[in-house]
PDB file of C-alpha atoms in Angstrom:
ATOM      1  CA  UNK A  19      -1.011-133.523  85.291  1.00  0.00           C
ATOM      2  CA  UNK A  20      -0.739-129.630  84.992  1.00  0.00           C
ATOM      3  CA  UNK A  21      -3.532-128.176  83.241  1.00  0.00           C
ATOM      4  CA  UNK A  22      -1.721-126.431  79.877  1.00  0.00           C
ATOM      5  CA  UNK A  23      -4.660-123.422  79.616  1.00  0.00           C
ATOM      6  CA  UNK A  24      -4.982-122.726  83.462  1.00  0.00           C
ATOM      7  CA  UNK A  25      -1.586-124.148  84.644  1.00  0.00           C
ATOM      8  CA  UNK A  26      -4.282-125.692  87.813  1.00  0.00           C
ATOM      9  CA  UNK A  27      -2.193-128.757  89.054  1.00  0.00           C
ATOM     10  CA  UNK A  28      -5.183-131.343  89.152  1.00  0.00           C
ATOM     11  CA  UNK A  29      -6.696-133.182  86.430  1.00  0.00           C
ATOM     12  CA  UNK A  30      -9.074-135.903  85.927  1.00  0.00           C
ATOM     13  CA  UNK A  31      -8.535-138.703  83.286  1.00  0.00           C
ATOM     14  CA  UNK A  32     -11.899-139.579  81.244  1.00  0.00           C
ATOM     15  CA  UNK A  33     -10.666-141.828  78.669  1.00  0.00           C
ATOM     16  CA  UNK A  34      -7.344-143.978  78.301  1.00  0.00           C
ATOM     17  CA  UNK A  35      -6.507-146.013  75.322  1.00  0.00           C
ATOM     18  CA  UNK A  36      -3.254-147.786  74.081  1.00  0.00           C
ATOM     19  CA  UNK A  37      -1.790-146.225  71.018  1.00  0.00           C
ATOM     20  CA  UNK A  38       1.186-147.354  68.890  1.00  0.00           C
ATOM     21  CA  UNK A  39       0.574-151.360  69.688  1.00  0.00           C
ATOM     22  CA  UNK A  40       0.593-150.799  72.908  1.00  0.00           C
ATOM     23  CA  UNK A  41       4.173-148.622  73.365  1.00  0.00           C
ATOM     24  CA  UNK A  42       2.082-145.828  74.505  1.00  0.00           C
ATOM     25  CA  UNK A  43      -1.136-144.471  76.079  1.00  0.00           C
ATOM     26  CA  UNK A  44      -3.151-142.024  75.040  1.00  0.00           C
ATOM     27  CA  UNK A  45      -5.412-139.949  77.594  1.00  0.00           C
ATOM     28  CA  UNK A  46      -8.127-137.539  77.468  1.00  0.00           C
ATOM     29  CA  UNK A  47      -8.317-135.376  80.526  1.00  0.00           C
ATOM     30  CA  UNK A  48     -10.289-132.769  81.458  1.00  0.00           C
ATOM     31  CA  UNK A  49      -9.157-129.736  84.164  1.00  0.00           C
ATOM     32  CA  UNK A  50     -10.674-129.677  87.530  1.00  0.00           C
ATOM     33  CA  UNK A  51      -9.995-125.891  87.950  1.00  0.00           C
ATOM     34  CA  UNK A  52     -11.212-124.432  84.241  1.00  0.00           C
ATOM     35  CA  UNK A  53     -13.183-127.808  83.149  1.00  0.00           C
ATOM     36  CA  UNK A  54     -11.052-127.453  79.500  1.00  0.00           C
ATOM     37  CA  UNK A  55     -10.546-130.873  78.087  1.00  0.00           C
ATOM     38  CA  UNK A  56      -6.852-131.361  76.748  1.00  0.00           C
ATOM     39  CA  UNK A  57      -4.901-134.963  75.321  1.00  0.00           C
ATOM     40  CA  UNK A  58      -1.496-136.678  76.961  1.00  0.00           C
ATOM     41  CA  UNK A  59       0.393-139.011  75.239  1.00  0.00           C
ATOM     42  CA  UNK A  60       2.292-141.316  77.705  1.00  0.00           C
ATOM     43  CA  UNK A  61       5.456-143.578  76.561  1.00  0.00           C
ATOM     44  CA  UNK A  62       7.317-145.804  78.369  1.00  0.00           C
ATOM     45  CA  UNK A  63      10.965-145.039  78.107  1.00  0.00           C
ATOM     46  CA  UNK A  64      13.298-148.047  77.969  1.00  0.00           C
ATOM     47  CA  UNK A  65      16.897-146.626  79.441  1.00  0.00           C
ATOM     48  CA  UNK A  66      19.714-148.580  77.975  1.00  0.00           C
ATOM     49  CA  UNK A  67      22.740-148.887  81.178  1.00  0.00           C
ATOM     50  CA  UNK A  68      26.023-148.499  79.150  1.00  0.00           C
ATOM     51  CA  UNK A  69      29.231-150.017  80.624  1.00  0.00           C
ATOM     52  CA  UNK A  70      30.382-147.062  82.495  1.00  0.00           C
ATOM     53  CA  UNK A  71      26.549-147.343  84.224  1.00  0.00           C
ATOM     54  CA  UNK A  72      25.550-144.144  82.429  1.00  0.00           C
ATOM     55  CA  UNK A  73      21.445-144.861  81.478  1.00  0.00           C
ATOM     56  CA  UNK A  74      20.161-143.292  78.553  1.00  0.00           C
ATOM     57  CA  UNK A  75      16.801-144.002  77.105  1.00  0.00           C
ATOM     58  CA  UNK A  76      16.953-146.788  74.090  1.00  0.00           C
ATOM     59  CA  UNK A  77      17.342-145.088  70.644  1.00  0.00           C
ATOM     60  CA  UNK A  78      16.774-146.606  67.159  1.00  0.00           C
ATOM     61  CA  UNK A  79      18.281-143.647  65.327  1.00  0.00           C
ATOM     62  CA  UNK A  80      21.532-145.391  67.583  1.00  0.00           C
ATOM     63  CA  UNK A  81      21.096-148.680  66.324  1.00  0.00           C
ATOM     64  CA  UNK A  82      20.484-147.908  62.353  1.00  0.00           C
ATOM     65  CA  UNK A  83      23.455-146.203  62.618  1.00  0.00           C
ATOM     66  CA  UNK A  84      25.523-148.912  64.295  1.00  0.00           C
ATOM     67  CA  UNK A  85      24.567-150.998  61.637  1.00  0.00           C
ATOM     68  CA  UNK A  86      24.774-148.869  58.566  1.00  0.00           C
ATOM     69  CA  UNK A  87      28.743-148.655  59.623  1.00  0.00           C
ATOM     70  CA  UNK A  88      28.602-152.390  59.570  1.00  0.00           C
ATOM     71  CA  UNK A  89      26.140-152.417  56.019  1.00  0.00           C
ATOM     72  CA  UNK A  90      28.546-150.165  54.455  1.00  0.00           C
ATOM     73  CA  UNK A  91      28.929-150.710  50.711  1.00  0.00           C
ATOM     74  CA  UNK A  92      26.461-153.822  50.841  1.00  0.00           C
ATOM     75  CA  UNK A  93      23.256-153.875  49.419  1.00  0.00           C
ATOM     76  CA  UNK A  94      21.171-153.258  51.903  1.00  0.00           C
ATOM     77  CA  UNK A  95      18.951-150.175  51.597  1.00  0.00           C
ATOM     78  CA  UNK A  96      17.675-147.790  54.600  1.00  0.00           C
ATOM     79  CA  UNK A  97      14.036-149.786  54.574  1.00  0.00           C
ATOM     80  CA  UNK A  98      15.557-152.848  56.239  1.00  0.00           C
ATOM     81  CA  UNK A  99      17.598-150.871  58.608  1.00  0.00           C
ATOM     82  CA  UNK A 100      14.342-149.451  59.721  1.00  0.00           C
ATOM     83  CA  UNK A 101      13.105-152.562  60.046  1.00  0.00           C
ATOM     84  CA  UNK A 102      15.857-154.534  61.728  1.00  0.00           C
ATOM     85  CA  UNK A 103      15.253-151.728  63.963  1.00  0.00           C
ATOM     86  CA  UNK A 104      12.337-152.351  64.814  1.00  0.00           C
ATOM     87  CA  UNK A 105      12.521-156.169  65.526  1.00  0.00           C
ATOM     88  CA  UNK A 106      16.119-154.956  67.429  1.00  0.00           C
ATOM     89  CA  UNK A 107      13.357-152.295  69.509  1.00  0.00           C
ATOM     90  CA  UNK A 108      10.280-155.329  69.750  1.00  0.00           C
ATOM     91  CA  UNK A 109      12.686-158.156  71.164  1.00  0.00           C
ATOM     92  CA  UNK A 110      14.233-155.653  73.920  1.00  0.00           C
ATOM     93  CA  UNK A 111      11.306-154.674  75.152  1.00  0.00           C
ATOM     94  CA  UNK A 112       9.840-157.949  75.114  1.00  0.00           C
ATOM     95  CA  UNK A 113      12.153-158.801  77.754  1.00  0.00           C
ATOM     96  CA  UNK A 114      10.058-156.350  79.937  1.00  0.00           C
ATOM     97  CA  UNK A 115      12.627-154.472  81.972  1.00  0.00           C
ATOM     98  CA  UNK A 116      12.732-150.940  82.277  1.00  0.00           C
ATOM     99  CA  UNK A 117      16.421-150.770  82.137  1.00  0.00           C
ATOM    100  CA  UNK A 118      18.542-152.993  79.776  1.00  0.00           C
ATOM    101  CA  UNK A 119      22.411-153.575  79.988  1.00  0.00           C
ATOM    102  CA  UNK A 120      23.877-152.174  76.367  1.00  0.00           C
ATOM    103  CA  UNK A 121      25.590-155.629  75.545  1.00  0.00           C
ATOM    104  CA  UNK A 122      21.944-157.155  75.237  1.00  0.00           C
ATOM    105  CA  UNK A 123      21.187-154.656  72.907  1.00  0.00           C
ATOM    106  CA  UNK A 124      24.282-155.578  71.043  1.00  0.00           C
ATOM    107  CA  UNK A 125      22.742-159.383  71.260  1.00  0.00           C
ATOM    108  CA  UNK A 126      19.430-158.156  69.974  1.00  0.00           C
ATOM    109  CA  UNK A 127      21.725-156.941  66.916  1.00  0.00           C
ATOM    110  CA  UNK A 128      23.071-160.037  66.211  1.00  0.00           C
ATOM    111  CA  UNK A 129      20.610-162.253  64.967  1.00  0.00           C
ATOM    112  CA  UNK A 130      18.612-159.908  62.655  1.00  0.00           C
ATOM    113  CA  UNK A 131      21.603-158.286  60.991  1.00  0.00           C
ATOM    114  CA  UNK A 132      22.758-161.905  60.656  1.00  0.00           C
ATOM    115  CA  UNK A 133      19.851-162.991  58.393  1.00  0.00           C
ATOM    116  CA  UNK A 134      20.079-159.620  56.851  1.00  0.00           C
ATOM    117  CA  UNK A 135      23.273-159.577  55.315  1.00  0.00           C
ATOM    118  CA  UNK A 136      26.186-161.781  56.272  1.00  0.00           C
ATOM    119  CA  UNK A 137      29.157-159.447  55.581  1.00  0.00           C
ATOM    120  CA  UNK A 138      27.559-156.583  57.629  1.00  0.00           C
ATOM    121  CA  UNK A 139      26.673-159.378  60.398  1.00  0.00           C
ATOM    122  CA  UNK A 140      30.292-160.402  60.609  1.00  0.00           C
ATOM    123  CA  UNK A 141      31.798-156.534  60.090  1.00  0.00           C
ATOM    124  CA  UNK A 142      29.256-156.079  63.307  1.00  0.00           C
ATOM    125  CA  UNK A 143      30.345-158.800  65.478  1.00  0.00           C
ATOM    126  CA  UNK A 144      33.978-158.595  64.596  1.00  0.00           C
ATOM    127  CA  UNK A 145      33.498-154.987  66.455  1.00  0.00           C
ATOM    128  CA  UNK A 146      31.036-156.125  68.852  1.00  0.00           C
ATOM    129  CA  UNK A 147      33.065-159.462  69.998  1.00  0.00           C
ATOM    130  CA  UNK A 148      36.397-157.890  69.979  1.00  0.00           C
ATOM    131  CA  UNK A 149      37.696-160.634  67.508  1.00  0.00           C
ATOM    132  CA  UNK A 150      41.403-160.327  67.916  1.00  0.00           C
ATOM    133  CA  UNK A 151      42.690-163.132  65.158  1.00  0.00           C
ATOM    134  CA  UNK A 152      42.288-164.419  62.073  1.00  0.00           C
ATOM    135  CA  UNK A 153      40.525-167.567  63.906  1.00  0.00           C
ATOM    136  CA  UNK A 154      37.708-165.701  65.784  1.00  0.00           C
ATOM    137  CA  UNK A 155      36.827-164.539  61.813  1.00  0.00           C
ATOM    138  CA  UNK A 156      37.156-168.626  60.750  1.00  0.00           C
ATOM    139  CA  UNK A 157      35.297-169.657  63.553  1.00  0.00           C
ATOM    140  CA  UNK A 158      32.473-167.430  62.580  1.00  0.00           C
ATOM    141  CA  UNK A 159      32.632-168.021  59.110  1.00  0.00           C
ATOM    142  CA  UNK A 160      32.333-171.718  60.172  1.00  0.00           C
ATOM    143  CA  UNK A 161      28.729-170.918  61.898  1.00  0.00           C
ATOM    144  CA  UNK A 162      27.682-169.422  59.206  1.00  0.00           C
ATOM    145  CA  UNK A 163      28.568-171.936  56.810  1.00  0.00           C
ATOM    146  CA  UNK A 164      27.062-174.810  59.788  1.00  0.00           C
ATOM    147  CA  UNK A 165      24.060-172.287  59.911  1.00  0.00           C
ATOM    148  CA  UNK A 166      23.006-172.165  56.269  1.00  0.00           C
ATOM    149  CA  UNK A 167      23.702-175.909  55.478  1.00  0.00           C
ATOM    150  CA  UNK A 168      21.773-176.746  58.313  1.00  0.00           C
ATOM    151  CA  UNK A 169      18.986-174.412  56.909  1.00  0.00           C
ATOM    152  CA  UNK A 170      19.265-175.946  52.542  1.00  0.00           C
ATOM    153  CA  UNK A 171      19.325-179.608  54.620  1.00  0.00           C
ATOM    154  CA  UNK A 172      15.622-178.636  56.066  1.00  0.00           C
ATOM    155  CA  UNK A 173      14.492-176.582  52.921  1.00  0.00           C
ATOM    156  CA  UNK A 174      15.647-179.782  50.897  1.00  0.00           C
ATOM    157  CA  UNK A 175      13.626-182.075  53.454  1.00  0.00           C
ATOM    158  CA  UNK A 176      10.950-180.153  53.390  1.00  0.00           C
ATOM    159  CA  UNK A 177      10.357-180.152  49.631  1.00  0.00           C
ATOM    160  CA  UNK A 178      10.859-184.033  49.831  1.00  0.00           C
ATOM    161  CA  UNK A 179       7.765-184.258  52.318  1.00  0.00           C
ATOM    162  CA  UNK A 180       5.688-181.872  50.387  1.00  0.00           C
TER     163      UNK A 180
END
């Protein structure tokens, strides 16, 4: 790491801690050339491999605004964006690859936006998926509908137990 005061080439780390939960490290360094002490901040970049094979690092400016297209009109306000970005951010990096095809981003999407609001979810997927008919909308309509009965049958068992 170049020194930023004496532009010396050589440096010597004497601290390193995780910052950010654990996205990035901080480290204190000091020059081996002028012996000034200076801080680096090192992030891991996630690169996101788009169909054409272009990489570019993962952004979650991108995927707010993928989804406030989709949230258009609905009331869903720019907090839960934020936040669907972040779980969208938390599950692709828990996969732990450096690079990530786009389409699995597009996955990661899915399931948040789904519990956030259902309209946006299927205004998202109809883009996403490519549905072409008037079917691919019925058959998602009909997972939805499976989903959340499936979900009031195991509220409405769970109330019964408790």
């Amino acid at each position: 790491m170049r020194c930023p005061f004496c532009r010396h080439p050589d440096s010597r780390v004497i601290d390193s801690r995780t910052a950010d939960d654990g996205t990035c490290t901080r480290r204190r360094r000091s020059c081996t050339s002028c012996g000034r002490r200076f801080t680096t901040v090192e992030e891991t970049v996630l690169a996101v491999v788009k169909r054409s094979g272009v990489s570019e690092p993962f952004s979650r400016l991108k995927v707010v605004g993928g989804v406030r297209r989709a949230c258009q009109g609905r009331p869903v306000d720019e907090d839960d964006l934020q936040q669907l970005a972040h779980r969208v951010e938390e599950a692709v990096r828990a996969r732990g690859a450096a690079e990530i095809p786009s389409h699995e981003v597009g996955l990661a999407i899915l399931g948040p936006l789904r519990d956030l609001d259902e309209v946006a979810y299927l205004r998202f997927a109809s883009v996403y998926r490519s549905f072409s008919s008037i079917e691919d909308f019925e058959k998602e309509i009909a997972d939805l509908r499976s989903a959340a009965a499936g979900e009031a049958a195991d509220d409405e068992a769970g109330n019964r137990d408790g």
